[in-house]
XYZ file of C-alpha atoms in Angstrom:
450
model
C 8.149 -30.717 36.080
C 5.567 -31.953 38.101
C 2.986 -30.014 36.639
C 3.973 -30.623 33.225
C 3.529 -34.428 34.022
C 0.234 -33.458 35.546
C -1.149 -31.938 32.159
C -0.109 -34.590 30.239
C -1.403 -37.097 31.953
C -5.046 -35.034 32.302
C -4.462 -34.695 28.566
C -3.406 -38.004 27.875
C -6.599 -39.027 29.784
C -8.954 -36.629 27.413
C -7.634 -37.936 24.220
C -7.986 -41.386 24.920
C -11.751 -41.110 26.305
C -11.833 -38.596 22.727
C -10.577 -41.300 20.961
C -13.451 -43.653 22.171
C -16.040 -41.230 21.394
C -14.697 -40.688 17.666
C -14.039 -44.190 16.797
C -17.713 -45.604 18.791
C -20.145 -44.836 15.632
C -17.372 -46.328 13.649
C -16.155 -49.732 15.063
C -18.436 -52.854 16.770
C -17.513 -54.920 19.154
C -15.417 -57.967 18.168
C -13.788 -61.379 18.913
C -10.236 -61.313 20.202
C -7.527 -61.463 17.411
C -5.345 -64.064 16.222
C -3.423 -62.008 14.631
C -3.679 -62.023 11.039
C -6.271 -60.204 8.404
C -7.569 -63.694 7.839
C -8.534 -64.491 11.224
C -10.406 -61.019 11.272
C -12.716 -62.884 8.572
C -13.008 -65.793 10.009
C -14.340 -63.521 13.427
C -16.809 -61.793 11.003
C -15.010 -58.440 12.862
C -14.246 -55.593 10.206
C -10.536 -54.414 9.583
C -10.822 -51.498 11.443
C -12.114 -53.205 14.415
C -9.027 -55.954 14.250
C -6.746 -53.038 13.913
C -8.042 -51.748 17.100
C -7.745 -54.983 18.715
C -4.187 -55.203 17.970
C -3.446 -51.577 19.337
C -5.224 -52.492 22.553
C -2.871 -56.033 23.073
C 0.145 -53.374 22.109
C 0.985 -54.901 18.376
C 1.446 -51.512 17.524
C 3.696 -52.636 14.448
C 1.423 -55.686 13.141
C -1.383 -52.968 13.327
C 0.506 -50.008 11.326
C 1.057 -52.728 8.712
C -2.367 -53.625 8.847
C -3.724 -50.041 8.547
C -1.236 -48.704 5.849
C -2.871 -51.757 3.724
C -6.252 -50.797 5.138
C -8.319 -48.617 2.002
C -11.998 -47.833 3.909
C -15.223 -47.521 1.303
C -16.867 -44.681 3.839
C -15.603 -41.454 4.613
C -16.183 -42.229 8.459
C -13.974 -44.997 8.149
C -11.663 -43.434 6.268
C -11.646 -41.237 9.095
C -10.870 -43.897 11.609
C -8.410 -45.156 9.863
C -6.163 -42.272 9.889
C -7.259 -41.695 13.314
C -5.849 -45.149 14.080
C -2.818 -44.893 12.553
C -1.916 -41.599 13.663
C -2.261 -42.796 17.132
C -0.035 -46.112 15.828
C 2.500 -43.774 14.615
C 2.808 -41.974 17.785
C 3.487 -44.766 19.817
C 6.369 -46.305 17.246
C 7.852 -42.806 18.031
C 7.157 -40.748 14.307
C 5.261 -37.810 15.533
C 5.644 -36.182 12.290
C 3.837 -39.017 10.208
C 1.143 -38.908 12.794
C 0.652 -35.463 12.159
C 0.202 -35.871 8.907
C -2.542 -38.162 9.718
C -4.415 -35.674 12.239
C -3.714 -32.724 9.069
C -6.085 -34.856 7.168
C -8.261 -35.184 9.158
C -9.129 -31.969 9.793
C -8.975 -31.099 6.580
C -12.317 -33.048 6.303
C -13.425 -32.271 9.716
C -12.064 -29.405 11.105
C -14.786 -29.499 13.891
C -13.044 -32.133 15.508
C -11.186 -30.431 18.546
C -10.458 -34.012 19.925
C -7.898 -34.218 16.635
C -6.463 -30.582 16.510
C -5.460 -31.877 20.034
C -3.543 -34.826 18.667
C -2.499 -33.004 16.351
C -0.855 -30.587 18.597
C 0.088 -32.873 20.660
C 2.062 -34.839 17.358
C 3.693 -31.263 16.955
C 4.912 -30.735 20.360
C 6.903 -34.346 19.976
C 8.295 -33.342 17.107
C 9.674 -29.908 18.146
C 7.183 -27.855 15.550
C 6.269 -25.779 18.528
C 4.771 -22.520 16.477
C 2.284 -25.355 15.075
C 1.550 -26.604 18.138
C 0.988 -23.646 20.007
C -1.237 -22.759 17.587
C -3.527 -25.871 16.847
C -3.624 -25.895 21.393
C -4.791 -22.305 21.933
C -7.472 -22.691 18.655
C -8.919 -25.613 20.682
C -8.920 -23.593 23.959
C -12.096 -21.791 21.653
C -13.983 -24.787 21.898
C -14.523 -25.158 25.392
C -12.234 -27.877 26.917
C -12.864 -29.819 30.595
C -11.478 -27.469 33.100
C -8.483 -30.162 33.246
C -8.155 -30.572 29.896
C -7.634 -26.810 29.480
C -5.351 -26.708 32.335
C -3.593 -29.517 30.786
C -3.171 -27.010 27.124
C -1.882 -24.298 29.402
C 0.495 -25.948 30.982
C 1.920 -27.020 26.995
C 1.250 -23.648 25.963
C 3.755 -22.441 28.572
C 6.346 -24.805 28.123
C 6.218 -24.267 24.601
C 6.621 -20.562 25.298
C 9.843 -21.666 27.777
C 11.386 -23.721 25.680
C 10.884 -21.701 21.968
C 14.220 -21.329 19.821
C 13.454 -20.699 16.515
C 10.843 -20.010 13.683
C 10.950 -19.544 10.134
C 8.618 -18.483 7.657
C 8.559 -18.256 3.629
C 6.058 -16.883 1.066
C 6.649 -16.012 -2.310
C 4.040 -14.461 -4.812
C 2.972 -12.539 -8.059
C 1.609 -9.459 -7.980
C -0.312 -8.048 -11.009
C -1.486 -4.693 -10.022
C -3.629 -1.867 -11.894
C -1.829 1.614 -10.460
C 1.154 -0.470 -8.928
C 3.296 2.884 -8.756
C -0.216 4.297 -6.108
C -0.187 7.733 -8.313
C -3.005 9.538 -9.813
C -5.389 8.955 -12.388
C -5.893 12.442 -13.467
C -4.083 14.064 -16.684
C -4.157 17.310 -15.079
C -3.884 19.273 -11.830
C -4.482 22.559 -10.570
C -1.840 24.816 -9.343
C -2.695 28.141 -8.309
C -6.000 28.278 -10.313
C -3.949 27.260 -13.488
C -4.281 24.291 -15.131
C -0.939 21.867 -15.635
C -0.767 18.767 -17.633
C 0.826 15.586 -15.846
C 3.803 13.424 -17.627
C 3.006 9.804 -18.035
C 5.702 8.781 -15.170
C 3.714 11.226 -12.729
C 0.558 9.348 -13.226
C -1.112 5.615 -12.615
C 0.393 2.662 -14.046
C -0.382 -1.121 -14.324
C 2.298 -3.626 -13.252
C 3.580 -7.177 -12.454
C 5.653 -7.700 -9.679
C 7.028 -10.656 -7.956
C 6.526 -10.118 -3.977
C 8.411 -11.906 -1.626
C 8.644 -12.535 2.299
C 10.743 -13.625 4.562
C 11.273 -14.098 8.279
C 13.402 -15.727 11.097
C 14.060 -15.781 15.170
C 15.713 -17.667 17.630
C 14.865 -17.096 21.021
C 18.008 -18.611 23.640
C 16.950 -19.344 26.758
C 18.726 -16.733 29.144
C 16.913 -17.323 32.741
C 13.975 -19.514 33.884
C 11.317 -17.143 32.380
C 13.879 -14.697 30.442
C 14.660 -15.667 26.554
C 16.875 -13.486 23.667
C 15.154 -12.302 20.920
C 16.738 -12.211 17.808
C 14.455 -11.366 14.823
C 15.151 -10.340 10.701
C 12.403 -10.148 8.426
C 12.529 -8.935 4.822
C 9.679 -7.838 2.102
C 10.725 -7.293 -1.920
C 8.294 -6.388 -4.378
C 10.198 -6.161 -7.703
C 9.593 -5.423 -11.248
C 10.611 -5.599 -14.541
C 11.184 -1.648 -14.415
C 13.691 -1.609 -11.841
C 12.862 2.071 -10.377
C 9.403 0.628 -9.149
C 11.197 -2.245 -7.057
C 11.179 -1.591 -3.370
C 12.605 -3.994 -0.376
C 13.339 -3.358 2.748
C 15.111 -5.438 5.783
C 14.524 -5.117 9.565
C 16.766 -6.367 12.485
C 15.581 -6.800 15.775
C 17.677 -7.346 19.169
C 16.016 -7.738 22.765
C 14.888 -9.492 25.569
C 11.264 -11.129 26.439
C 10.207 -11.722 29.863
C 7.567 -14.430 29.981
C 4.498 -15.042 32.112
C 1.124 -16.987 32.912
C -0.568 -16.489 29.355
C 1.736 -13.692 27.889
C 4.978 -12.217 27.300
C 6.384 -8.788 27.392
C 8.925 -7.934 25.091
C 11.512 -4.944 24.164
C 14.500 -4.177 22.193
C 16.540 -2.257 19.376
C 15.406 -2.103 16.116
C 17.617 -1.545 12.716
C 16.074 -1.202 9.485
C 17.235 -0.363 5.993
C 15.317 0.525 2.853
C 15.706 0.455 -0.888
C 13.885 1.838 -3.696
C 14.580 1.503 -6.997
C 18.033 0.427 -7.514
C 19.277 2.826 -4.965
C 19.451 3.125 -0.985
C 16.395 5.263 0.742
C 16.772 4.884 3.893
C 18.105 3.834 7.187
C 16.350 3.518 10.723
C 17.424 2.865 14.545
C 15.155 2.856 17.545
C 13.740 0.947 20.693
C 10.597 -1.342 20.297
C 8.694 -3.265 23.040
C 5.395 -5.365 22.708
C 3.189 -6.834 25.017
C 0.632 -10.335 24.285
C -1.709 -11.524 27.020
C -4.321 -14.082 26.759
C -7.186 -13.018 28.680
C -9.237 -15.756 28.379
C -9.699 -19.097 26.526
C -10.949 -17.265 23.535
C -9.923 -13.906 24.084
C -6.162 -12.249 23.397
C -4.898 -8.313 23.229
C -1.322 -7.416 22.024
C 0.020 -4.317 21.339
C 3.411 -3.514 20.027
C 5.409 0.138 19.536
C 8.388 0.704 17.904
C 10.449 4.427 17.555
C 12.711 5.134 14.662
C 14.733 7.483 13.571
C 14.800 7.457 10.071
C 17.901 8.733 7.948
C 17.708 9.216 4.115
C 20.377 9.162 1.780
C 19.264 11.820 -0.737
C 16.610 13.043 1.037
C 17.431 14.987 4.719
C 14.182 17.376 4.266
C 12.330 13.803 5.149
C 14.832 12.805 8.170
C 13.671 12.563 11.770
C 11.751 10.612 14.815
C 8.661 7.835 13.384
C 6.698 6.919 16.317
C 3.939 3.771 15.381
C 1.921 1.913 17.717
C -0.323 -0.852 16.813
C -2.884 -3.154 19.028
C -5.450 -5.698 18.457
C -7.843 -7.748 20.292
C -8.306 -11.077 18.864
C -11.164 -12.816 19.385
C -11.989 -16.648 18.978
C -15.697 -17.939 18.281
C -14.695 -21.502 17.943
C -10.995 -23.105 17.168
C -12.083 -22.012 13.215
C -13.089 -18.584 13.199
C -10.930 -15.866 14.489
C -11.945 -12.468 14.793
C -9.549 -9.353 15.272
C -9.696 -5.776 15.180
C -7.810 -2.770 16.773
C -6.733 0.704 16.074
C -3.231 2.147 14.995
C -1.325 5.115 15.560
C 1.557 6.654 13.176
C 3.306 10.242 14.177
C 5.795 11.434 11.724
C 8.845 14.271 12.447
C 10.644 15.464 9.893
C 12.695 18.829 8.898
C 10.411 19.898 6.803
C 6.368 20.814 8.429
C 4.998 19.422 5.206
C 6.608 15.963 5.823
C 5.726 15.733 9.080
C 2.280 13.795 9.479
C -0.220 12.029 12.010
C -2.038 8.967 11.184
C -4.870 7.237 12.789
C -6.696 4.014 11.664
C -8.920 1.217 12.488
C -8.329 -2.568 10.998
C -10.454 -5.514 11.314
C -10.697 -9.011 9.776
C -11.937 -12.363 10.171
C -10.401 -15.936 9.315
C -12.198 -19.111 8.935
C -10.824 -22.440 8.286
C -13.605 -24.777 6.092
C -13.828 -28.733 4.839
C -10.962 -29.554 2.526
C -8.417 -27.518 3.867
C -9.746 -23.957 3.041
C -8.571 -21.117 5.419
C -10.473 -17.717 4.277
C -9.252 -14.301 5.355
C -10.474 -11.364 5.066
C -9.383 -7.591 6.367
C -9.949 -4.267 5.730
C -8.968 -1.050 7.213
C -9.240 2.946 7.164
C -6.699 5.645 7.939
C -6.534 9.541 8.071
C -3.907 11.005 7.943
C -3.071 14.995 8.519
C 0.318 16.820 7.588
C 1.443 19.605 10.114
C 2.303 21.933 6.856
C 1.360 23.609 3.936
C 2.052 21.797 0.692
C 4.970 24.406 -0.747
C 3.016 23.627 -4.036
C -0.550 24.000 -3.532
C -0.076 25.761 -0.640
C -2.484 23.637 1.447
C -2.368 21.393 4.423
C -2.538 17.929 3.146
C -5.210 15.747 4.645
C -5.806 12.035 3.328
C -8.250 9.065 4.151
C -7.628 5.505 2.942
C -9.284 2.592 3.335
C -8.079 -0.543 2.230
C -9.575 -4.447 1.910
C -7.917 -7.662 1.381
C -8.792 -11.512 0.881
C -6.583 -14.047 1.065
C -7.898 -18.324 0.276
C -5.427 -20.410 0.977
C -5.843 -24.407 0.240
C -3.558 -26.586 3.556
C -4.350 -29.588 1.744
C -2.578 -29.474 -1.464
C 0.732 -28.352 -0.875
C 4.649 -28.718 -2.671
C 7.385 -29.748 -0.450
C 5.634 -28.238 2.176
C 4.503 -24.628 0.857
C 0.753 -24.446 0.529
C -0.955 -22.304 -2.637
C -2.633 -19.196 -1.610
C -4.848 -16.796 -3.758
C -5.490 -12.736 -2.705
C -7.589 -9.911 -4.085
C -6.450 -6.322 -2.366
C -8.736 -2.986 -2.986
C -7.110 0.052 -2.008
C -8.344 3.732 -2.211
C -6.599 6.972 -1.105
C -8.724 10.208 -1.233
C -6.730 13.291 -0.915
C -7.515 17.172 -0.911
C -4.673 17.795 -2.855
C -5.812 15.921 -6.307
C -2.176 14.773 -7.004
C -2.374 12.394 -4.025
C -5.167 10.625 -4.883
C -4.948 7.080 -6.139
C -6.958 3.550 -6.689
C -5.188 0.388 -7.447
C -6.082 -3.249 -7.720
C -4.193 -5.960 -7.078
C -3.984 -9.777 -7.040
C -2.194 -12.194 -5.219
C -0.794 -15.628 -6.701
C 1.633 -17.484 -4.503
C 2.720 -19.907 -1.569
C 3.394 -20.094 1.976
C 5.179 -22.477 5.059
C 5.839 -21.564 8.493
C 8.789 -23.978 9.640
């Protein structure tokens, strides 16, 4: 507890000297108040600087009237204004309407590190801890005071200690060129002989409607020991029902935290559908590991192993072993850069289906004026099959690469979901012909985390 009260108060102690430094270009000295908007005209002071006034002498209500009637000509003092009243809102105890102060801010200046850290600090009152663990480890990019940082640590960790739940939403359409991945050829070549393909064994444009969905509560179980319960579940579905595919995933387990990480492991249930039919069904063990090495530096890397049952297909049943791990890397607390390679081995009863992948993926995210966050990621995989194709009589060996973009606008957003816009390019070369496929695809939809 002590320490807590430590950082706080070294972070209490950076925001208000922040505060100085933002509202300085933007306010003059002044007379003492009397109180009213009038006698800030008779004291030749401007609005802004009477509202400021009546913060300092603690009239923190007479100044959020004041500044909720307040409508600044400049954008700097549009700026301090919300500034002001965010800090107002704080003190009357409404975290949440001072966050939405700090949000617009940044939407106009999201250089300002001094507001991302009221603005995480706004969060952490009101209990939206995913937010602000995320708005106090982006400003760790931007080179805090040593005490300052010390002070985000110490919020980082009790955010960590004291997590329970997160939710997240996203629901989009899909309008794809080959949205069934098969070839664009008419024919193939089997055996030196020539075959014709039918029109379901070949590309395909579609619409579908994709949607996402997560949730986990973490119970506290010991000092540094929490539950993890987890369920996600994807659905892309169309209009032809045999195209549709969803699948849900379960997730039981423990996490042990420490100093700047957390180490993680578990049992993992899935279930698959495709079409209007059940696929598949998985158990295994999972663990992951997160550290943050640095201020701007952060690995993870997360394994899972399945077995996978099908229901009208045992030739594809047996172990899945996939490993994935990333270093993420933060220039400043708006660009974000992350890459790191995967690993998928396949078993199944039949050589053919069994399979090893490996891949590289990178991206880059960027968060600009108005409330644009840019993404951007691309990736390539091989992948080798330990068989021969009983058809071509080959060992199948494929490469894809694959690149996405993703614009999503945080300042115009319904009931809290914010619009998003995606373009995905995806490319599978294959030395068996009938693998081979191209599809375009773009994304049309909206996002919240809760």
């Amino acid at each position: 507890m002590a320490t807590i009260l430590r950082s706080m108060a070294a972070l209490a102690a950076f925001l208000v000297v922040s505060a100085a430094v933002v509202l300085l270009p933007f306010v003059a000295h002044a007379a003492s108040p009397t109180g009213s908007g009038e006698a800030a005209a008779k004291h030749n002071i401007s609005s802004l600087a009477f509202a400021r006034l009546l913060i300092e002498a603690g009239r923190y209500r007479d100044a959020r009237v004041f500044l909720e009637q307040a409508w600044p000509a400049t954008e700097e003092k549009k700026i301090e204004r919300r500034f002001l009243l965010g800090k107002v809102y704080m003190r009357l105890g409404m975290p949440r309407k001072a966050a939405g102060q700090f949000e617009a801010i940044l939407v106009i200046r999201p250089d300002l590190t001094r507001v991302r850290l009221e603005l995480a600090s706004a969060h952490y009152a009101a209990g939206l801890d995913e937010k602000a663990k995320r708005h106090f480890e982006l400003s760790l990019a931007d080179g805090l005071p040593s005490s300052v940082e010390n002070a985000v640590e110490g919020f980082i960790h009790t955010i960590d200690a004291r997590k329970r739940w997160s939710l997240h939403l996203s629901a989009a359409l899909l309008p794809e060129t080959n949205a069934v991945r098969r070839t664009g050829s008419r024919t193939v070549q089997i055996g030196g002989a020539t075959f014709r393909l039918n029109e379901d064994a070949r590309e395909a444009p579609g619409v579908g409607a994709q949607l996402a969905a997560g949730a986990a509560f973490s119970p506290r179980i010991a000092d540094d020991v929490r539950g993890h319960f987890a369920l996600s579940s994807a659905a892309k579905l169309y209009e032809k029902s045999q195209w549709n595919d969803i699948s849900l995933i379960g997730e039981v387990g423990l996490t042990r935290l420490f100093d700047g990480g957390a180490l993680s492991g578990g049992l993992r249930l899935g279930r698959r559908w495709t079409g209007s039919e059940g696929f598949q069904s998985s158990v295994g063990p999972w663990a992951s590991f997160e550290r943050r090495i640095s201020r701007r530096v952060r690995i993870r890397l997360r394994t899972h192993l399945d077995y996978r049952k099908h229901d009208e297909r045992d030739d594809l049943d047996g172990w899945r072993l996939a490993v994935n791990s990333s270093l993420r890397y933060a220039l400043d607390s708006r660009t974000v850069l992350e890459a790191g390679p995967l690993f998928d081995a396949v078993e199944a009863r039949k050589d053919h289906r069994s399979s090893r992948l490996f891949g590289l993926s990178g991206g880059v995210s960027r968060t600009f004026k108005n409330g644009i966050l840019v993404s951007a990621t691309a990736s390539v995989q091989s992948q080798r099959y330990r068989g021969k194709d009983p058809l071509f009589q080959t060992k199948r060996e494929d490469v894809a690469a694959r690149l996405s973009i993703k614009w999503v606008n945080t300042s115009l957003k319904f009931s809290g979901f914010a619009p998003y816009l995606g373009y995905s390019y995806e490319k599978n070369r294959s030395n068996i012909s009938l693998y081979e496929y191209e599809n375009h695809g773009v994304l049309m939809g909206l996002t919240r985390d809760f």
